[in-house]
Short mmCIF file of C-alpha atoms and ligand atoms in Angstrom, two decimals:
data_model
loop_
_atom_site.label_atom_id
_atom_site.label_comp_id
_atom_site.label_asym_id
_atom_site.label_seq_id
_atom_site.Cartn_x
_atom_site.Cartn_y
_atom_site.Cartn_z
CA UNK E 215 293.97 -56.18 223.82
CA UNK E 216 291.78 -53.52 224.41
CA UNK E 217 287.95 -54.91 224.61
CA UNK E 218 285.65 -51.91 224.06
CA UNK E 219 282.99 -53.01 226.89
CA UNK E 220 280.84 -50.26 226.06
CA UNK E 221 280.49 -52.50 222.52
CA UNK E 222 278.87 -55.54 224.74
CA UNK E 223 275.58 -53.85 225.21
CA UNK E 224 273.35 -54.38 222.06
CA UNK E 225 272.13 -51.60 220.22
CA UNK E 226 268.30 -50.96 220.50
CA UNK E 227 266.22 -54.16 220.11
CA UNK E 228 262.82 -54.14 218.27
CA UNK E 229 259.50 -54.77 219.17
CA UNK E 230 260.32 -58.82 219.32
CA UNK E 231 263.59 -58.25 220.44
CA UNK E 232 265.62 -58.26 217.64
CA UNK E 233 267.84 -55.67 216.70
CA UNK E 234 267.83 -54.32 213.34
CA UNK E 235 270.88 -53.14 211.36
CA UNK E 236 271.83 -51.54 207.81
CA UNK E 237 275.15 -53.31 208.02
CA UNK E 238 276.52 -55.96 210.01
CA UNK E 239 279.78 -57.24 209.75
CA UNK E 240 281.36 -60.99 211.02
CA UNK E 241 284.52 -61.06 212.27
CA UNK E 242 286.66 -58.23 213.37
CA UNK E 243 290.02 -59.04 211.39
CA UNK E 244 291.85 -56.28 208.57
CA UNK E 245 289.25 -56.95 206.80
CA UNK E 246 286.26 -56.63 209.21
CA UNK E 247 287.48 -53.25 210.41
CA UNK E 248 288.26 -51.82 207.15
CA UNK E 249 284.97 -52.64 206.12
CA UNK E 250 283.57 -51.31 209.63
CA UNK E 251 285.35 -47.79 208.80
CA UNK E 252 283.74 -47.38 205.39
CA UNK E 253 280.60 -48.40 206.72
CA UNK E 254 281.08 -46.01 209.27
CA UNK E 255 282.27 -42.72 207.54
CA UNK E 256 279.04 -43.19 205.17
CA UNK E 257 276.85 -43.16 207.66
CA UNK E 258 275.59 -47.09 208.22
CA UNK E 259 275.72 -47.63 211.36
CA UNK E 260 277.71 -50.83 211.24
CA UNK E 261 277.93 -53.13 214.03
CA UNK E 262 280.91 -55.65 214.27
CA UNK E 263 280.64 -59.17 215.57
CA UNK E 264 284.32 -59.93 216.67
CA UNK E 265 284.07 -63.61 217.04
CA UNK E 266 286.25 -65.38 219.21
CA UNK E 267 289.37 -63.58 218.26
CA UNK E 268 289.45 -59.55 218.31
CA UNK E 269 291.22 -58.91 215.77
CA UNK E 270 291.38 -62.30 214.12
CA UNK E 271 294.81 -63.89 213.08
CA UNK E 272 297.09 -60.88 213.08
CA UNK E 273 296.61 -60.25 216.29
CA UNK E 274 298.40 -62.85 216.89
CA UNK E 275 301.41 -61.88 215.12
CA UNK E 276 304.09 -60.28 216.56
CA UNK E 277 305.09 -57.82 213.92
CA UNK E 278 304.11 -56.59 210.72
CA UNK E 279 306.47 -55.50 208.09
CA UNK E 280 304.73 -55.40 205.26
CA UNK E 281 301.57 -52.89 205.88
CA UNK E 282 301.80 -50.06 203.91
CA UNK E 283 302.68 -46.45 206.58
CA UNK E 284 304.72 -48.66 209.14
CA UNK E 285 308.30 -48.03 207.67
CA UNK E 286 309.70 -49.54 211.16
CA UNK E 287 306.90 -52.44 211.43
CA UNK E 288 303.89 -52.69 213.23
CA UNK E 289 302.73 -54.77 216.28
CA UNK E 290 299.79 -57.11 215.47
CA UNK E 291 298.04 -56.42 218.03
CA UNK E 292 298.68 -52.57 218.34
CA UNK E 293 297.66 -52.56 214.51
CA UNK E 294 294.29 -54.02 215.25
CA UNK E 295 293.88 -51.69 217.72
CA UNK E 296 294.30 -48.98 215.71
CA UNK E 297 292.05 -50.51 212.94
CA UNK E 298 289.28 -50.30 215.47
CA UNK E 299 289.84 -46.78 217.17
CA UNK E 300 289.91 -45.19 213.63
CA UNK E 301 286.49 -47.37 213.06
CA UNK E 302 285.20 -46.14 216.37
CA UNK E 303 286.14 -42.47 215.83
CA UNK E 304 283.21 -42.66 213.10
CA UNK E 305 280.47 -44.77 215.19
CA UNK E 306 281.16 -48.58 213.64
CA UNK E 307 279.83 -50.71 217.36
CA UNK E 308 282.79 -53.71 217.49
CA UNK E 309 280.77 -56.29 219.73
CA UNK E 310 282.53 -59.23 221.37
CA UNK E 311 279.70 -61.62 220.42
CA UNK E 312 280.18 -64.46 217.69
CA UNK E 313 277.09 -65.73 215.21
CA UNK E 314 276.05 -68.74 215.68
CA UNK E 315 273.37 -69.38 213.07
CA UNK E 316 272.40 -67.53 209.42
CA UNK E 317 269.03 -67.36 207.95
CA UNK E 318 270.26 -65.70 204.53
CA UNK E 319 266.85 -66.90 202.70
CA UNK E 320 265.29 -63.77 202.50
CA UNK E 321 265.95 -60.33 203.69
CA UNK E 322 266.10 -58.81 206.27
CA UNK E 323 268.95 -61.68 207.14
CA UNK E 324 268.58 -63.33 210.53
CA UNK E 325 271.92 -63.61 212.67
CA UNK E 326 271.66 -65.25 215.89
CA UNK E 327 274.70 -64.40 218.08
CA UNK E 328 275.26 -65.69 221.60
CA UNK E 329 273.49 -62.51 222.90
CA UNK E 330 271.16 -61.35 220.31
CA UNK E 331 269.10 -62.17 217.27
CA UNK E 332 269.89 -59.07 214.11
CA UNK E 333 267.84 -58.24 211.74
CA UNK E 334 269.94 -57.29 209.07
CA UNK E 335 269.49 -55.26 205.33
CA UNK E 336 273.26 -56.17 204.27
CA UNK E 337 275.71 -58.88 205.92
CA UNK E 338 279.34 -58.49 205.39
CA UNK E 339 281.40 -62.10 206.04
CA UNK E 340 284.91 -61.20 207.01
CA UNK E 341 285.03 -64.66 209.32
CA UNK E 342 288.96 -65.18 208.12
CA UNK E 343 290.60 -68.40 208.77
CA UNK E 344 291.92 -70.98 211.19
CA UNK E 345 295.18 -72.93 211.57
CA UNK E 346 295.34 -75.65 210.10
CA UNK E 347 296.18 -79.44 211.84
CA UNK E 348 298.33 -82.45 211.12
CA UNK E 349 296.06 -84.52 212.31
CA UNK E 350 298.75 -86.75 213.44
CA UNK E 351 298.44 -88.79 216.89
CA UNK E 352 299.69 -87.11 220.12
CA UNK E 353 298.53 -83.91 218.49
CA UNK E 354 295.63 -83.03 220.40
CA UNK E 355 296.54 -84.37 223.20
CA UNK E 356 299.64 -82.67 223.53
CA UNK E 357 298.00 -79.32 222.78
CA UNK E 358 299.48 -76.79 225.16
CA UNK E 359 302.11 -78.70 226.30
CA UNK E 360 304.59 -78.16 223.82
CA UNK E 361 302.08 -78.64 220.62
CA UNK E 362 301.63 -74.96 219.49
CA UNK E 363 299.88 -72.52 216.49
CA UNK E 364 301.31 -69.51 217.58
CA UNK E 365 304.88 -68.69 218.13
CA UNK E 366 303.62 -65.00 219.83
CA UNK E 367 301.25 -66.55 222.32
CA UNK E 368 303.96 -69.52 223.49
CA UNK E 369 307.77 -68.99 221.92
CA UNK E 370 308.38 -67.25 225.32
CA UNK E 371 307.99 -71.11 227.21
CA UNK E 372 310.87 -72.39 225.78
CA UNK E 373 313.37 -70.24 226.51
CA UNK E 374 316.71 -72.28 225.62
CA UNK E 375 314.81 -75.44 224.35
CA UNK E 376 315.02 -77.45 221.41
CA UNK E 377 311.86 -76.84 218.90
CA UNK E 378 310.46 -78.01 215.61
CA UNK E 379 308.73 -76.23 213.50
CA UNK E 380 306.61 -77.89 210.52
CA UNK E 381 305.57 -76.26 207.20
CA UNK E 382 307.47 -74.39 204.09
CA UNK E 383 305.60 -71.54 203.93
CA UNK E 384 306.08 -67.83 205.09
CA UNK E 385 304.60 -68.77 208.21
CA UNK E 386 306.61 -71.25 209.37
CA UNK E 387 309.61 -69.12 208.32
CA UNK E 388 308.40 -65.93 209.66
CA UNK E 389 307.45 -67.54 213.17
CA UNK E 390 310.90 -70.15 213.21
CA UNK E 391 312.70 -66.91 213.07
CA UNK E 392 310.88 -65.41 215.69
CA UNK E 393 311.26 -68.13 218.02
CA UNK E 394 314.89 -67.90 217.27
CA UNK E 395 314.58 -65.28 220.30
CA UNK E 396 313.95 -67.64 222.88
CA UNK E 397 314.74 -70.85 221.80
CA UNK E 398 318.48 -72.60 222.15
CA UNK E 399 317.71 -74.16 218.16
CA UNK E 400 314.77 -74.27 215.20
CA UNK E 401 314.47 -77.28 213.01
CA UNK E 402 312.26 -76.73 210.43
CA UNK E 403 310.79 -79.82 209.02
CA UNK E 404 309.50 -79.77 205.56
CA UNK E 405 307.62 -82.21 203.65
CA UNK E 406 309.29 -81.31 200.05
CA UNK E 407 313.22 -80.30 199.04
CA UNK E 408 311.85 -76.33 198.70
CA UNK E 409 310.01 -73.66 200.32
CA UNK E 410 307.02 -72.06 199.45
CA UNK E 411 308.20 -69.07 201.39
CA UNK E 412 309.34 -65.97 199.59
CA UNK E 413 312.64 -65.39 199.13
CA UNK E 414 313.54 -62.19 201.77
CA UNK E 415 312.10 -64.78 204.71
CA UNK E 416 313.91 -67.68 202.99
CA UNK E 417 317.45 -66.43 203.05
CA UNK E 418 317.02 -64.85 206.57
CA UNK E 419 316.01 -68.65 207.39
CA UNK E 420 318.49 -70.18 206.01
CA UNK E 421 321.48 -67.49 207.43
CA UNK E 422 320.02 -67.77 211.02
CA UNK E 423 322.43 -69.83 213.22
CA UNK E 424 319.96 -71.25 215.04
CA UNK E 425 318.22 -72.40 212.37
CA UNK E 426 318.47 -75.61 210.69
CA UNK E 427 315.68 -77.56 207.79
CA UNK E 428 315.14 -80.87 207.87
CA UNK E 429 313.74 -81.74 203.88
CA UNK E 430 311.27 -84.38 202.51
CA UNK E 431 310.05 -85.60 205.64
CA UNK E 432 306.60 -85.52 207.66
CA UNK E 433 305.75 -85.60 211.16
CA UNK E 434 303.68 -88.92 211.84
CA UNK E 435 303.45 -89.00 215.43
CA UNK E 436 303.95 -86.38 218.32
CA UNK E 437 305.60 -88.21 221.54
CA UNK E 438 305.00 -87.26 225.06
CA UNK E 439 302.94 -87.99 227.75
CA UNK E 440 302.75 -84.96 230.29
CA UNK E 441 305.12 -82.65 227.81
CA UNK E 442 306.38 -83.34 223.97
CA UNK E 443 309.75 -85.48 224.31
CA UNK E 444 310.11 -85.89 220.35
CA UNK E 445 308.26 -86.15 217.31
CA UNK E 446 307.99 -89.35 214.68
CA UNK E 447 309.62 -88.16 211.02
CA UNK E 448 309.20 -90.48 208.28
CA UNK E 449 311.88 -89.58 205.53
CA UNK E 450 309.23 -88.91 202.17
CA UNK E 451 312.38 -89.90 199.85
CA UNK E 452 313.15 -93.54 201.52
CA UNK E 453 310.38 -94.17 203.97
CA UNK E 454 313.09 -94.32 206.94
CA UNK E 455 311.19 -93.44 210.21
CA UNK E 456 313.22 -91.82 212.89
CA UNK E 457 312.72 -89.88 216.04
CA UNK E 458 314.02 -86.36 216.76
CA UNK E 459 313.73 -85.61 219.98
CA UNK E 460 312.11 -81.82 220.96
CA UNK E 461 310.31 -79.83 223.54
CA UNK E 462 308.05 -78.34 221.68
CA UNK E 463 306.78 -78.53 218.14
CA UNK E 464 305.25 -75.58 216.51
CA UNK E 465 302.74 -76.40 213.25
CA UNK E 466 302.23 -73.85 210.83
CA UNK E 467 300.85 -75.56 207.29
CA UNK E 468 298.02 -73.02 206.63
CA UNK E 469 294.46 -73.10 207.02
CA UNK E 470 291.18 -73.38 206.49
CA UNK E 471 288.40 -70.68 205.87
CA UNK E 472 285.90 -70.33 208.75
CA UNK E 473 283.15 -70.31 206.59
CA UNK E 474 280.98 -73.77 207.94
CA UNK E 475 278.48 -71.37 209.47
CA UNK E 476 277.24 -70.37 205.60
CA UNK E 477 277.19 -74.01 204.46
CA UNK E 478 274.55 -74.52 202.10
CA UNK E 479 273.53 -70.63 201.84
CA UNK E 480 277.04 -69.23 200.45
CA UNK E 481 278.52 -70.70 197.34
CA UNK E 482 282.23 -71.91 198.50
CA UNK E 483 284.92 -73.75 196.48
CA UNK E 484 286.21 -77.27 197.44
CA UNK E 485 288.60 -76.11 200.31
CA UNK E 486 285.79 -73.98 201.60
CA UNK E 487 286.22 -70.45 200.71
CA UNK E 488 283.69 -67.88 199.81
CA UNK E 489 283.17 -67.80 196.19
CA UNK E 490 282.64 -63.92 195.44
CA UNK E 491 282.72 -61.53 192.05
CA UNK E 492 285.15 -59.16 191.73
CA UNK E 493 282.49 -56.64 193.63
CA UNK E 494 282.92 -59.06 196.91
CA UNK E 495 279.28 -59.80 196.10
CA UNK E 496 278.57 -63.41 197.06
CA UNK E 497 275.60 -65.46 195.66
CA UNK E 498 273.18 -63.82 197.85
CA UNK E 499 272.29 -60.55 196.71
CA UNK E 500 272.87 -58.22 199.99
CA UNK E 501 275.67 -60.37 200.96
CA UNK E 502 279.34 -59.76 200.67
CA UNK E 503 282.92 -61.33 201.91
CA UNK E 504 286.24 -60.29 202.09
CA UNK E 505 289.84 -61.15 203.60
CA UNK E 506 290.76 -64.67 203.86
CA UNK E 507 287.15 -66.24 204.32
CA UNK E 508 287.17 -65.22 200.39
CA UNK E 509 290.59 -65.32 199.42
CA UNK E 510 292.90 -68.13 198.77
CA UNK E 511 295.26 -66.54 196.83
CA UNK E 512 296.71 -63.14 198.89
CA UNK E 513 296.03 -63.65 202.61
CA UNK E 514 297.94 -60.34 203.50
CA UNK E 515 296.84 -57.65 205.99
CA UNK E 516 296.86 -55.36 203.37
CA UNK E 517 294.80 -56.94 201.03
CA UNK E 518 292.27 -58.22 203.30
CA UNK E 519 291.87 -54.63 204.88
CA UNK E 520 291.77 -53.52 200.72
CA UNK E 521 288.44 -56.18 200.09
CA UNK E 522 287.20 -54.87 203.44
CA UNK E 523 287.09 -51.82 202.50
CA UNK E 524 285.79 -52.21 198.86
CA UNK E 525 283.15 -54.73 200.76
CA UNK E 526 281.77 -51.64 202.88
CA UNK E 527 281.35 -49.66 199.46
CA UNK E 528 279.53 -52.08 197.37
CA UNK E 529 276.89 -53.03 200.81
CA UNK E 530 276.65 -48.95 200.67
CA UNK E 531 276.02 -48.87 196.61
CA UNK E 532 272.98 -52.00 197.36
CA UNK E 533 271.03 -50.42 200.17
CA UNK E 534 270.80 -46.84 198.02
CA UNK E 535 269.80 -49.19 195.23
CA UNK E 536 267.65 -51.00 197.84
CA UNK E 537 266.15 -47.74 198.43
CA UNK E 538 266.01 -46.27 195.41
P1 NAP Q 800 301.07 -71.62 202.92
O1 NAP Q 800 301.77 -70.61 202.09
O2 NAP Q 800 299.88 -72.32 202.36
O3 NAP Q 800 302.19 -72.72 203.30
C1 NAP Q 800 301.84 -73.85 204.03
C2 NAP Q 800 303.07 -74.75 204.12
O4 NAP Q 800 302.71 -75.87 204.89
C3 NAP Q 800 303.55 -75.23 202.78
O5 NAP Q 800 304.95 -75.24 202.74
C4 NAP Q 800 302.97 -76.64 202.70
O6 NAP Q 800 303.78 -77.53 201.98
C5 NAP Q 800 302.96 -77.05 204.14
N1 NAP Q 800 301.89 -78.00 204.44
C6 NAP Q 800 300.58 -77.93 204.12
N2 NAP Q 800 299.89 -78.99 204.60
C7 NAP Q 800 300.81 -79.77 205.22
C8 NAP Q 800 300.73 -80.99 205.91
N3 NAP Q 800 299.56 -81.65 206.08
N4 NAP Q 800 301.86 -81.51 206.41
C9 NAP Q 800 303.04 -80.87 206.28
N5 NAP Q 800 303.18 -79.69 205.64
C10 NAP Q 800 302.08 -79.15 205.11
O7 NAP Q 800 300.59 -71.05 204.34
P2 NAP Q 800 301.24 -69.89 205.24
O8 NAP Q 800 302.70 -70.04 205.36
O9 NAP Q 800 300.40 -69.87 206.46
O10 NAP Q 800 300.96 -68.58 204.42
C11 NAP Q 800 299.61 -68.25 204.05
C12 NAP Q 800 299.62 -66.96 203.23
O11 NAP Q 800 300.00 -65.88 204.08
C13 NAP Q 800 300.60 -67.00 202.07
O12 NAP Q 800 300.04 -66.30 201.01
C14 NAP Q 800 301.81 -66.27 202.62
O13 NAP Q 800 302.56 -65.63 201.60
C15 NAP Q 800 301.13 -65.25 203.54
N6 NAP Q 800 302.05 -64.83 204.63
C16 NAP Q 800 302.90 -63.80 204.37
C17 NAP Q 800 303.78 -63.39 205.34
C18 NAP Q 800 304.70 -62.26 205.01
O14 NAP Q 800 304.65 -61.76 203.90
N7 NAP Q 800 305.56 -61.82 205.92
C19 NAP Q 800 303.84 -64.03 206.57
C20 NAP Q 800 302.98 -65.11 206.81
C21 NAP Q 800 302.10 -65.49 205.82
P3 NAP Q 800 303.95 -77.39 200.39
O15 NAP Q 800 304.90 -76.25 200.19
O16 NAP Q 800 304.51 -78.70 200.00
O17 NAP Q 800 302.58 -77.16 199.85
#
């Protein structure tokens, strides 16, 4: 990944050393750098916190295959780099810096970051989403020694092992296959009789020969001490518990928003996500959210980098209004 140091050095800091900004945007995702490119090529000035993760989830991915202009797929991370060169090109500052508290009472917002404190006319919340647990024991502690979230950063470890996979989704069918590359077999363990997956992912699942689905059945209990040795099922249908021995298991049943930061300022729904119009305007007036921090329904590169993008415009149409 290609860390633009020259972004680490706040911008100009005020009198009382805060720095003040037209736009600043959290989280450095599709929809982050979309929105830093609009902001950009009309002249705002934006400044991008990247958070933790440059890039957010899809760097993470090893291809892409369904963004619009790649006929032959895209690399996650070689997307996202290309999502911030283009943002770049037009003066958008990509910081690696992460807020860590909001004051959206009154404006100029106040974002204090690990580095700096910003003083800032519009906020745009692109703070996407994080994988979600089981919550099952042995889980944590088992984390990074054969409990994984990310078939890109690990599938290479287990090289002609034995893995499960957990979840229904396009995830866990998109990522099984992948590991498919290294791995000696894929069972995919599903808690219902059908996948949630669409149906292009779901048949080159089901054709792969190293593939095989285990149905109606939930992990309970990761086993291992030093390494995962198995993992616990318990058969949904007639509560039989058995375990399937494994080297690795890799869990992939969705997530949940980062959005705690904006507790009691933002209005979210029950599972946590940004509640927006169909402007990307949130409850605050001067704040706006896209990609997956606001959107439970799509979650795709394409439309995150599409709210993004629309984000930018709408922080753009409020500070002329702002103005006058
Ligand atoms: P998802 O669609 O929400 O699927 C999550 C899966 O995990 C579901 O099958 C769900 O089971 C299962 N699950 C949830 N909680 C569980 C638990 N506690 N224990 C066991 N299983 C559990 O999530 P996703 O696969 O990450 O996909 C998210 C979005 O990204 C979707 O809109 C998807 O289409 C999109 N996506 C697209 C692509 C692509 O187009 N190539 C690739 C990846 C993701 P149930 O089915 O029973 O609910």
């Amino acid at each position: 990944m290609d860390f633009n140091l020259s972004g680490l050095t706040p911008g100009p800091a005020g009198e009382s050393g805060e720095i003040p900004v037209k736009v600043l945007i959290l989280g450095s995702g599709p929809a982050g750098l979309s929105a830093a490119l609009y902001a950009a090529r009309a002249d705002l000035n934006p400044v991008v916190l990247s958070g933790m993760e440059l890039g957010g989830q899809v760097s993470l991915t090893y291809a892409v295959e369904n963004y619009p202009g790649f006929p032959e797929g895209v690399g996650g991370t070689e997307l996202v780099e290309l999502f911030q060169k283009q943002a770049e090109r037009f003066g958008a500052k990509v910081e690696f810096d992460t807020a860590v508290e909001v004051d959206l009472s009154r404006r100029p917002f106040r974002v204090r970051t690990y580095n700096a404190t910003y003083l800032v006319e519009t906020l745009i919340v692109t703070t996407g989403a994080t994988a979600r647990h089981l919550n099952v024991p042995g889980e944590v502690e088992l984390t990074g020694r054969g409990v994984s979230y990310c078939a890109t950063c690990d599938g290479w470890f287990f090289k002609d092992k034995d893995v499960v996979v957990v979840g229904g989704g396009d995830s866990a069918l998109e990522e099984g296959i992948f590991i498919t590359r290294y791995a000696r077999s894929v069972t995919i363990v599903h808690r219902r009789d059908t996948l949630r997956a669409g149906v292009i992912l779901a048949r080159r699942a089901e054709t792969n020969p190293k593939i095989k689905f285990i149905w109606n059945s939930a992990v309970t209990e990761i086993i291992g001490n030093e390494a995962v040795r198995a993992v616990r099922l318990k058969d949904l249908v007639s509560g039989e518990e058995c375990d399937q021995p494994t080297d690795g298991i890799f869990i992939f049943i969705g997530h949940t928003p980062n959005t705690q930061l904006f507790k009691g300022q933002l209005e979210m729904d029950s599972l946590g996500f940004l509640v927006t119009d169909n402007l990307t305007r949130t409850n605050v007036e001067g704040v706006f959210a896209a990609g997956e921090a606001a959107d439970p329904h799509f979650r795709q590169v394409v439309t995150s980098a599409g709210m993004g993008a629309a984000a930018a415009m709408q922080a753009g149409r409020f500070l002329d209004e702002m103005s006058g």
